[in-house]
Structures are given as structure tokens and as C-alpha cells.
């Protein structure tokens, strides 16, 4: 905070007298009012993300015309511009594909009625206690005429939706356990059965919202001011800092940590170079490649996720789902994987894409474009370095997530992952993908300290899409087994 001006102003607002003291913040140049009279709701967070300074996010739409026009279109279509879109605005190309798909899933012709779609969104987000998405879709659900009684809990909803609870749970936490019996149960229920097309629509929605919950927590998305948890009536203590300092930690110098990690990027680039050279020299045998995959998978199970003490407090959304204690379990423990783990890495291209497209026209195509977009997105930068080929690094991130889900690419050397992804990054990845509600600001800050926020959001896009694809693969595999 630069200084507090002496100027005061008195306003007569009907019967209230409001007196403000104006201050100007040196970071965000915001004029802040110190409220001396009436209590007016103020924003709880500052900007769309708890992790990223607001001015960086808003800067994007000022300088990028494409982002600006996407924001305008999104606003025209939905009547709102949510914080998720604002943060994704760092990557306008991706955002366009994301919004197109989401719009199709929620608003265009499709097997499920509109209120079902939003209710399924609520169920999926609630599995990860993502009150941000739950609130967003509770509003949408009511707006399209949904019955408020359903919002009291899953047992207030029709039996058909209740039956989806089990699929929601397994898909979110242990998708490798899905079998054709789960599918049969839904399709063959006597009175309340699902059609295959409806089920595909539901599966796509569930996976979309599970992974969007990951993005929401991974980027520290804050509720919009008008929604639950987005405002406060308590005056913020402004003392010597602006609210932007409080929300974004600008008030604390981190110089020591920064200096310590200043070589991280160069080290990473050097490793990429070395790996590239070795790759050209020797090729490991198939057995060796399989062993490296197993090693990485086993190691991923040992990565701890929780830093319990710092978890985001969310409104209780447990009434929207059952069995809240059911969470991600590393699938190699208890030998669960033995029967389930198969190499299905090409399943999406070979079967998944066409299966979805056949039952829910155009959606296979939309999803495929979005996966490709996330996978191939690059600006050829690494923090402050330009003209860098980052394919190897982005591929390691994508494949690490699939590896945690037991999906193996037989042409990929999993030894690369250990060279490129360090421990704090793995902790972040695993938390964000497997138990997103446990992601903390500290975790976000601890990995890749020298990288830009836009690059961390880029990482989030990779994680989110890889997760969605992994869930879809297992669901579609179960559906294909049922059909054949
Ligand atoms: C996730 C980052 C390493 C991506 C990188 N900045 C690129 O443009 O490719």
C-alpha cells in the first residue's frame, strides 16, 4: 500500500451516511475504501484466483484480442463470465475449444434434459467437495426449472440419478475398477433404466466435472462476488497492506527461496538435452521399458498428497453424494490392479472416439480436439527462455498422470519422468489429480518457482485433460465390454 490519503468523502445514500477513506495500492493501483459507516459486502478473495495476482490475469484480456473476443462470446452465451474462464484466458486457443465443448454438453441438443445435465455436474463436483462448481450448477439447475427438492440430497432425486451415484464414485476415484456389470446395472434397471446414449452423455459430464474440479482447486479459483463464499460483510483489515497483498502474498518477500531455485529451469533444460541425446544413442528393450513403467507407477503411489492443515475450507456439499469416505486408492496396493491393469493407451483413438461419436454425435470430435489442443499447446518457452522445444516435458507430465491411472504407452520410456519431474511437482500433480480438494497454495508455489503463472495454468490444463481422458478410457472400456 503506497499511502493513505487524507481525503474523506461523505455520501448520503437514502437514510444512511457512508464515509470512506481512500487509499491507493502500489501493486494494483486500486483505490480502496476504508468503510467508516455502512457495511457493504466486499469480495472475500481478490480476483479470480487465490494463487495468481489479479492484475496478471486481467492483463491477458487487455493485450490479447482473441481472449477478449472469446470472453465477449462467452458472456453473450451464458450471461456471465466465470473465474475459471478468466484464468483459462491465459491460453485463448484452448479456452475456445473448452467453452465450445462445455456449451455443447450443457446447452445443445443431446440425450439428457437440461436439469439432468446440471444435476450430474453437481454430483460430479460434489465428489471432490468443489463448492465453487456445485454452487454454479445449483443456480443453473434452478434456472432451467430443476426441482429444488433434489438439492436436499441424492435421495431427494429420482432413482435414475441415484443409480448413477456408484458410477460417479468409482469414476472419480478408482476408474480402473469399472466393469461391464456396473454398466449393465444402469442399462438394465427395470423401471429407471438409462439408454446407452444417455449414459454416454452422463459419463462425459461426470468426467468433465471431475477434471474441472481438479482445475478449480489446482489454480485456486475463487468464488465470484455474488456467489456463496465470494463476499464478506466483515471489514478487511487493511493496516499497511492492500487486499491484493493479503490474497496473493505480495506482502512477504520470498527472495531467499527465489535465489535458491534460480537454476532450476536451466537444470531442467540441461536434462532435456541430455535425454534427447541418449534417446538417439540407445534404445531400451521392451522388458526394460515395461519395468521402468512399473517402477514409476509404484513410486507414484508413494507420493504423499495431503498437507491437511492448510486445506481449503469448503461449504458442506456432502449431501449431494454418498459414501464421502471413498477416495482415490493407489491401485497396486491390495493387488486390485492385477486383473484390471491392461495397456489401453490407444483405446481412445481406436474405439473411444468413434463410440462416443456414434451415440452422441459430434462429441467425440469435440473431445478429441480438446485433448489434442491441450497435449500440443506450446509457446516454445521455459520461464524466461525462448525457442525451447518443450515436447519432452509436456509429454512426461501427460504420461505421468496416465501412469498413475495404470495406462501405459509401450513406446514411452518412463525413466524420463524421474529425470524431469521433481518431488514437489509430483506432490502437486498427484494431489491435484487424485484428491484436488487437498491442493494448497503452498503446493502451488513450491513447484517450478521460476515459471510464469501462465505456465502453471498450462500445466493445469495438461493435468485436467489427461485426467479426463484416463477416466473416459476406463468408462468406455467398460461400455464396450458390455456391448460385445
Ligand atoms: C508447461 C510449460 C512447460 C509449457 C511451455 N511454457 C511451452 O510453451 O511449451
Short mmCIF file of N, CA, C and O in Angstrom, two decimals, residues 111-201:
data_model
loop_
_atom_site.label_atom_id
_atom_site.label_comp_id
_atom_site.label_asym_id
_atom_site.label_seq_id
_atom_site.Cartn_x
_atom_site.Cartn_y
_atom_site.Cartn_z
N UNK A 111 -28.95 -36.21 -25.51
CA UNK A 111 -29.84 -37.21 -24.93
C UNK A 111 -30.47 -36.79 -23.59
O UNK A 111 -31.58 -37.18 -23.29
N UNK A 112 -29.78 -36.01 -22.78
CA UNK A 112 -30.30 -35.71 -21.44
C UNK A 112 -30.99 -34.34 -21.37
O UNK A 112 -30.57 -33.40 -22.05
N UNK A 113 -31.99 -34.24 -20.52
CA UNK A 113 -32.66 -32.95 -20.35
C UNK A 113 -31.73 -31.99 -19.59
O UNK A 113 -30.79 -32.41 -18.89
N UNK A 114 -32.02 -30.68 -19.73
CA UNK A 114 -31.09 -29.68 -19.20
C UNK A 114 -30.88 -29.81 -17.69
O UNK A 114 -29.76 -29.71 -17.19
N UNK A 115 -31.97 -30.02 -16.96
CA UNK A 115 -31.79 -30.05 -15.50
C UNK A 115 -31.02 -31.29 -15.06
O UNK A 115 -30.25 -31.26 -14.10
N UNK A 116 -31.17 -32.39 -15.80
CA UNK A 116 -30.34 -33.58 -15.52
C UNK A 116 -28.86 -33.26 -15.69
O UNK A 116 -28.01 -33.66 -14.92
N UNK A 117 -28.56 -32.52 -16.76
CA UNK A 117 -27.15 -32.22 -17.04
C UNK A 117 -26.53 -31.44 -15.87
O UNK A 117 -25.42 -31.76 -15.42
N UNK A 118 -27.25 -30.41 -15.40
CA UNK A 118 -26.69 -29.63 -14.29
C UNK A 118 -26.63 -30.45 -13.01
O UNK A 118 -25.70 -30.32 -12.23
N UNK A 119 -27.62 -31.30 -12.83
CA UNK A 119 -27.61 -32.11 -11.61
C UNK A 119 -26.41 -33.07 -11.62
O UNK A 119 -25.75 -33.28 -10.60
N UNK A 120 -26.13 -33.61 -12.77
CA UNK A 120 -24.97 -34.51 -12.88
C UNK A 120 -23.68 -33.72 -12.63
O UNK A 120 -22.75 -34.21 -11.97
N UNK A 121 -23.65 -32.49 -13.12
CA UNK A 121 -22.49 -31.62 -12.84
C UNK A 121 -22.33 -31.42 -11.34
O UNK A 121 -21.22 -31.48 -10.80
N UNK A 122 -23.44 -31.21 -10.65
CA UNK A 122 -23.40 -31.03 -9.19
C UNK A 122 -22.87 -32.30 -8.51
O UNK A 122 -21.98 -32.25 -7.65
N UNK A 123 -23.41 -33.44 -8.94
CA UNK A 123 -22.97 -34.72 -8.33
C UNK A 123 -21.46 -34.92 -8.51
O UNK A 123 -20.76 -35.32 -7.58
N UNK A 124 -20.99 -34.61 -9.72
CA UNK A 124 -19.57 -34.84 -10.01
C UNK A 124 -18.69 -33.90 -9.19
O UNK A 124 -17.70 -34.32 -8.59
N UNK A 125 -19.05 -32.62 -9.16
CA UNK A 125 -18.22 -31.64 -8.44
C UNK A 125 -18.26 -31.92 -6.94
O UNK A 125 -17.26 -31.75 -6.23
N UNK A 126 -19.42 -32.38 -6.46
CA UNK A 126 -19.55 -32.65 -5.03
C UNK A 126 -18.66 -33.80 -4.59
O UNK A 126 -18.20 -33.85 -3.45
N UNK A 127 -18.37 -34.73 -5.49
CA UNK A 127 -17.47 -35.85 -5.14
C UNK A 127 -16.12 -35.33 -4.69
O UNK A 127 -15.42 -35.96 -3.91
N UNK A 128 -15.74 -34.16 -5.24
CA UNK A 128 -14.47 -33.58 -4.81
C UNK A 128 -14.67 -32.39 -3.89
O UNK A 128 -13.79 -31.56 -3.73
N UNK A 129 -15.84 -32.30 -3.33
CA UNK A 129 -16.17 -31.19 -2.41
C UNK A 129 -15.87 -29.83 -3.04
O UNK A 129 -15.38 -28.92 -2.36
N UNK A 130 -16.16 -29.72 -4.33
CA UNK A 130 -15.85 -28.47 -5.02
C UNK A 130 -17.08 -27.55 -4.94
O UNK A 130 -17.92 -27.53 -5.84
N UNK A 131 -17.16 -26.80 -3.86
CA UNK A 131 -18.38 -26.00 -3.66
C UNK A 131 -18.50 -24.90 -4.72
O UNK A 131 -19.59 -24.47 -5.04
N UNK A 132 -17.38 -24.50 -5.29
CA UNK A 132 -17.44 -23.50 -6.36
C UNK A 132 -18.31 -23.99 -7.52
O UNK A 132 -19.26 -23.33 -7.94
N UNK A 133 -17.99 -25.18 -8.03
CA UNK A 133 -18.76 -25.71 -9.17
C UNK A 133 -20.16 -26.12 -8.75
O UNK A 133 -21.12 -25.99 -9.51
N UNK A 134 -20.28 -26.64 -7.53
CA UNK A 134 -21.60 -27.04 -7.05
C UNK A 134 -22.52 -25.82 -7.07
O UNK A 134 -23.62 -25.85 -7.62
N UNK A 135 -22.06 -24.72 -6.50
CA UNK A 135 -22.90 -23.52 -6.45
C UNK A 135 -23.27 -23.01 -7.84
O UNK A 135 -24.40 -22.61 -8.09
N UNK A 136 -22.30 -23.03 -8.71
CA UNK A 136 -22.54 -22.56 -10.08
C UNK A 136 -23.69 -23.36 -10.72
O UNK A 136 -24.61 -22.81 -11.31
N UNK A 137 -23.64 -24.67 -10.53
CA UNK A 137 -24.64 -25.51 -11.20
C UNK A 137 -25.94 -25.63 -10.41
O UNK A 137 -26.97 -25.95 -11.01
N UNK A 138 -25.89 -25.35 -9.14
CA UNK A 138 -27.15 -25.27 -8.39
C UNK A 138 -27.97 -24.12 -8.98
O UNK A 138 -29.16 -24.25 -9.27
N UNK A 139 -27.32 -23.00 -9.22
CA UNK A 139 -28.03 -21.86 -9.82
C UNK A 139 -28.57 -22.21 -11.20
O UNK A 139 -29.74 -21.93 -11.51
N UNK A 140 -27.73 -22.83 -12.01
CA UNK A 140 -28.16 -23.19 -13.37
C UNK A 140 -29.31 -24.19 -13.32
O UNK A 140 -30.27 -24.10 -14.08
N UNK A 141 -29.19 -25.14 -12.41
CA UNK A 141 -30.22 -26.18 -12.27
C UNK A 141 -31.57 -25.54 -11.96
O UNK A 141 -32.59 -25.87 -12.58
N UNK A 142 -31.57 -24.60 -11.03
CA UNK A 142 -32.83 -23.95 -10.66
C UNK A 142 -33.34 -23.08 -11.81
O UNK A 142 -34.54 -23.03 -12.07
N UNK A 143 -32.40 -22.48 -12.50
CA UNK A 143 -32.79 -21.60 -13.60
C UNK A 143 -33.47 -22.35 -14.75
O UNK A 143 -34.36 -21.81 -15.40
N UNK A 144 -33.06 -23.59 -14.99
CA UNK A 144 -33.71 -24.35 -16.07
C UNK A 144 -34.92 -25.13 -15.55
O UNK A 144 -35.42 -26.04 -16.21
N UNK A 145 -35.38 -24.78 -14.37
CA UNK A 145 -36.61 -25.36 -13.84
C UNK A 145 -36.43 -26.62 -13.03
O UNK A 145 -37.40 -27.37 -12.82
N UNK A 146 -35.21 -26.89 -12.56
CA UNK A 146 -34.97 -28.08 -11.73
C UNK A 146 -35.74 -28.00 -10.41
O UNK A 146 -35.97 -26.91 -9.88
N UNK A 147 -36.10 -29.18 -9.89
CA UNK A 147 -36.88 -29.24 -8.66
C UNK A 147 -35.95 -29.01 -7.44
O UNK A 147 -35.03 -29.80 -7.21
N UNK A 148 -36.21 -27.94 -6.65
CA UNK A 148 -35.33 -27.64 -5.51
C UNK A 148 -35.20 -28.81 -4.54
O UNK A 148 -34.19 -28.93 -3.84
N UNK A 149 -36.21 -29.69 -4.49
CA UNK A 149 -36.14 -30.81 -3.54
C UNK A 149 -34.94 -31.73 -3.83
O UNK A 149 -34.36 -32.32 -2.93
N UNK A 150 -34.59 -31.83 -5.10
CA UNK A 150 -33.45 -32.69 -5.45
C UNK A 150 -32.17 -32.19 -4.80
O UNK A 150 -31.22 -32.93 -4.61
N UNK A 151 -32.16 -30.92 -4.48
CA UNK A 151 -30.93 -30.34 -3.95
C UNK A 151 -30.72 -30.67 -2.47
O UNK A 151 -29.66 -30.41 -1.90
N UNK A 152 -31.74 -31.29 -1.86
CA UNK A 152 -31.57 -31.68 -0.46
C UNK A 152 -30.64 -32.87 -0.32
O UNK A 152 -30.18 -33.19 0.77
N UNK A 153 -30.40 -33.54 -1.39
CA UNK A 153 -29.52 -34.71 -1.34
C UNK A 153 -29.89 -35.68 -2.43
O UNK A 153 -30.98 -35.58 -3.01
N UNK A 154 -28.98 -36.61 -2.67
CA UNK A 154 -29.21 -37.55 -3.76
C UNK A 154 -30.49 -38.35 -3.54
O UNK A 154 -31.19 -38.71 -4.49
N UNK A 155 -30.85 -38.61 -2.26
CA UNK A 155 -32.07 -39.39 -2.06
C UNK A 155 -33.34 -38.59 -2.32
O UNK A 155 -34.43 -39.15 -2.35
N UNK A 156 -33.21 -37.28 -2.55
CA UNK A 156 -34.36 -36.48 -2.97
C UNK A 156 -34.51 -36.46 -4.49
O UNK A 156 -35.48 -35.94 -5.03
N UNK A 157 -33.54 -37.02 -5.19
CA UNK A 157 -33.55 -37.02 -6.66
C UNK A 157 -34.18 -38.32 -7.17
O UNK A 157 -34.30 -39.29 -6.42
N UNK A 158 -34.58 -38.34 -8.45
CA UNK A 158 -35.17 -39.57 -8.99
C UNK A 158 -34.22 -40.76 -8.90
O UNK A 158 -32.99 -40.56 -8.91
N UNK A 159 -34.80 -41.94 -8.82
CA UNK A 159 -33.98 -43.15 -8.65
C UNK A 159 -32.97 -43.34 -9.77
O UNK A 159 -31.88 -43.87 -9.56
N UNK A 160 -33.36 -42.85 -10.94
CA UNK A 160 -32.45 -42.99 -12.08
C UNK A 160 -31.13 -42.27 -11.79
O UNK A 160 -30.04 -42.80 -12.07
N UNK A 161 -31.23 -41.09 -11.22
CA UNK A 161 -30.00 -40.35 -10.89
C UNK A 161 -29.30 -40.97 -9.69
O UNK A 161 -28.07 -41.03 -9.64
N UNK A 162 -30.08 -41.45 -8.75
CA UNK A 162 -29.46 -42.11 -7.60
C UNK A 162 -28.58 -43.27 -8.04
O UNK A 162 -27.50 -43.49 -7.51
N UNK A 163 -29.09 -43.98 -9.06
CA UNK A 163 -28.35 -45.15 -9.54
C UNK A 163 -26.99 -44.76 -10.12
O UNK A 163 -26.06 -45.56 -10.18
N UNK A 164 -26.89 -43.50 -10.54
CA UNK A 164 -25.63 -43.04 -11.14
C UNK A 164 -24.55 -42.78 -10.07
O UNK A 164 -23.37 -42.62 -10.39
N UNK A 165 -24.98 -42.74 -8.81
CA UNK A 165 -24.06 -42.42 -7.71
C UNK A 165 -22.83 -43.32 -7.67
O UNK A 165 -21.71 -42.87 -7.48
N UNK A 166 -23.07 -44.61 -7.88
CA UNK A 166 -21.96 -45.58 -7.80
C UNK A 166 -20.94 -45.33 -8.92
O UNK A 166 -19.74 -45.32 -8.69
N UNK A 167 -21.46 -45.08 -10.12
CA UNK A 167 -20.57 -44.82 -11.26
C UNK A 167 -19.77 -43.54 -11.00
O UNK A 167 -18.55 -43.49 -11.24
N UNK A 168 -20.44 -42.53 -10.49
CA UNK A 168 -19.79 -41.26 -10.16
C UNK A 168 -18.62 -41.49 -9.21
O UNK A 168 -17.51 -41.00 -9.41
N UNK A 169 -18.88 -42.29 -8.20
CA UNK A 169 -17.89 -42.54 -7.15
C UNK A 169 -16.67 -43.28 -7.70
O UNK A 169 -15.53 -42.85 -7.52
N UNK A 170 -16.93 -44.35 -8.42
CA UNK A 170 -15.81 -45.16 -8.91
C UNK A 170 -15.01 -44.38 -9.95
O UNK A 170 -13.79 -44.36 -9.95
N UNK A 171 -15.75 -43.73 -10.85
CA UNK A 171 -15.10 -42.97 -11.92
C UNK A 171 -14.18 -41.89 -11.34
O UNK A 171 -13.07 -41.67 -11.82
N UNK A 172 -14.65 -41.23 -10.30
CA UNK A 172 -13.87 -40.13 -9.73
C UNK A 172 -12.61 -40.63 -9.03
O UNK A 172 -11.58 -39.97 -9.07
N UNK A 173 -12.69 -41.77 -8.40
CA UNK A 173 -11.58 -42.16 -7.52
C UNK A 173 -10.81 -43.41 -7.94
O UNK A 173 -9.63 -43.52 -7.67
N UNK A 174 -11.51 -44.38 -8.52
CA UNK A 174 -10.79 -45.61 -8.90
C UNK A 174 -11.36 -46.14 -10.22
O UNK A 174 -11.93 -47.25 -10.26
N UNK A 175 -11.22 -45.37 -11.28
CA UNK A 175 -11.92 -45.74 -12.53
C UNK A 175 -11.51 -47.09 -13.08
O UNK A 175 -12.29 -47.71 -13.82
N UNK A 176 -10.30 -47.58 -12.71
CA UNK A 176 -9.86 -48.87 -13.22
C UNK A 176 -10.72 -50.02 -12.70
O UNK A 176 -10.63 -51.14 -13.18
N UNK A 177 -11.56 -49.73 -11.70
CA UNK A 177 -12.41 -50.81 -11.16
C UNK A 177 -13.75 -50.94 -11.90
O UNK A 177 -14.55 -51.82 -11.57
N UNK A 178 -13.98 -50.10 -12.87
CA UNK A 178 -15.27 -50.17 -13.59
C UNK A 178 -15.34 -51.43 -14.45
O UNK A 178 -14.40 -51.74 -15.17
N UNK A 179 -16.48 -52.10 -14.36
CA UNK A 179 -16.65 -53.30 -15.19
C UNK A 179 -17.97 -53.22 -15.94
O UNK A 179 -18.78 -52.32 -15.69
N UNK A 180 -18.17 -54.20 -16.78
CA UNK A 180 -19.42 -54.18 -17.55
C UNK A 180 -20.64 -54.40 -16.63
O UNK A 180 -21.74 -53.99 -16.96
N UNK A 181 -20.39 -54.97 -15.46
CA UNK A 181 -21.51 -55.17 -14.52
C UNK A 181 -22.08 -53.82 -14.07
O UNK A 181 -23.30 -53.68 -13.92
N UNK A 182 -21.21 -52.83 -13.88
CA UNK A 182 -21.70 -51.51 -13.49
C UNK A 182 -22.58 -50.92 -14.58
O UNK A 182 -23.60 -50.29 -14.31
N UNK A 183 -22.16 -51.15 -15.81
CA UNK A 183 -22.90 -50.59 -16.96
C UNK A 183 -24.25 -51.32 -17.08
O UNK A 183 -25.30 -50.70 -17.24
N UNK A 184 -24.17 -52.62 -16.95
CA UNK A 184 -25.38 -53.44 -17.07
C UNK A 184 -26.42 -53.01 -16.03
O UNK A 184 -27.60 -52.87 -16.33
N UNK A 185 -25.93 -52.78 -14.85
CA UNK A 185 -26.81 -52.37 -13.74
C UNK A 185 -27.61 -51.12 -14.12
O UNK A 185 -28.81 -51.00 -13.81
N UNK A 186 -26.96 -50.18 -14.80
CA UNK A 186 -27.64 -48.93 -15.17
C UNK A 186 -28.56 -49.11 -16.37
O UNK A 186 -29.66 -48.55 -16.42
N UNK A 187 -28.13 -49.93 -17.32
CA UNK A 187 -28.91 -50.05 -18.55
C UNK A 187 -30.07 -51.02 -18.42
O UNK A 187 -31.05 -50.96 -19.15
N UNK A 188 -29.94 -51.93 -17.45
CA UNK A 188 -30.97 -52.96 -17.34
C UNK A 188 -31.89 -52.77 -16.15
O UNK A 188 -32.67 -53.65 -15.83
N UNK A 189 -31.77 -51.63 -15.47
CA UNK A 189 -32.66 -51.40 -14.32
C UNK A 189 -34.08 -51.40 -14.87
O UNK A 189 -34.35 -50.79 -15.90
N UNK A 190 -34.98 -52.07 -14.16
CA UNK A 190 -36.29 -52.27 -14.79
C UNK A 190 -37.02 -50.99 -15.15
O UNK A 190 -37.25 -50.68 -16.30
N UNK A 191 -37.34 -50.20 -14.10
CA UNK A 191 -38.16 -49.03 -14.40
C UNK A 191 -37.33 -47.80 -14.73
O UNK A 191 -37.74 -46.94 -15.48
N UNK A 192 -36.16 -47.71 -14.11
CA UNK A 192 -35.43 -46.45 -14.19
C UNK A 192 -34.17 -46.58 -15.01
O UNK A 192 -33.13 -46.07 -14.66
N UNK A 193 -34.26 -47.32 -16.09
CA UNK A 193 -33.02 -47.60 -16.80
C UNK A 193 -32.56 -46.43 -17.67
O UNK A 193 -33.34 -45.56 -18.05
N UNK A 194 -31.28 -46.45 -17.93
CA UNK A 194 -30.64 -45.46 -18.79
C UNK A 194 -30.54 -46.02 -20.20
O UNK A 194 -30.31 -47.21 -20.38
N UNK A 195 -30.68 -45.15 -21.20
CA UNK A 195 -30.37 -45.61 -22.56
C UNK A 195 -28.86 -45.44 -22.73
O UNK A 195 -28.21 -44.69 -21.99
N UNK A 196 -28.32 -46.13 -23.72
CA UNK A 196 -26.88 -46.06 -23.95
C UNK A 196 -26.45 -44.61 -24.25
O UNK A 196 -25.42 -44.14 -23.75
N UNK A 197 -27.25 -43.91 -25.05
CA UNK A 197 -26.90 -42.53 -25.41
C UNK A 197 -26.92 -41.64 -24.17
O UNK A 197 -26.02 -40.82 -23.96
N UNK A 198 -27.93 -41.82 -23.33
CA UNK A 198 -27.99 -41.03 -22.08
C UNK A 198 -26.78 -41.31 -21.21
O UNK A 198 -26.20 -40.41 -20.62
N UNK A 199 -26.42 -42.59 -21.16
CA UNK A 199 -25.30 -42.96 -20.31
C UNK A 199 -23.99 -42.33 -20.79
O UNK A 199 -23.19 -41.85 -19.99
N UNK A 200 -23.80 -42.31 -22.10
CA UNK A 200 -22.59 -41.69 -22.64
C UNK A 200 -22.58 -40.19 -22.28
O UNK A 200 -21.56 -39.65 -21.84
N UNK A 201 -23.71 -39.55 -22.44
CA UNK A 201 -23.80 -38.13 -22.09
C UNK A 201 -23.43 -37.93 -20.61
O UNK A 201 -22.63 -37.06 -20.25
#
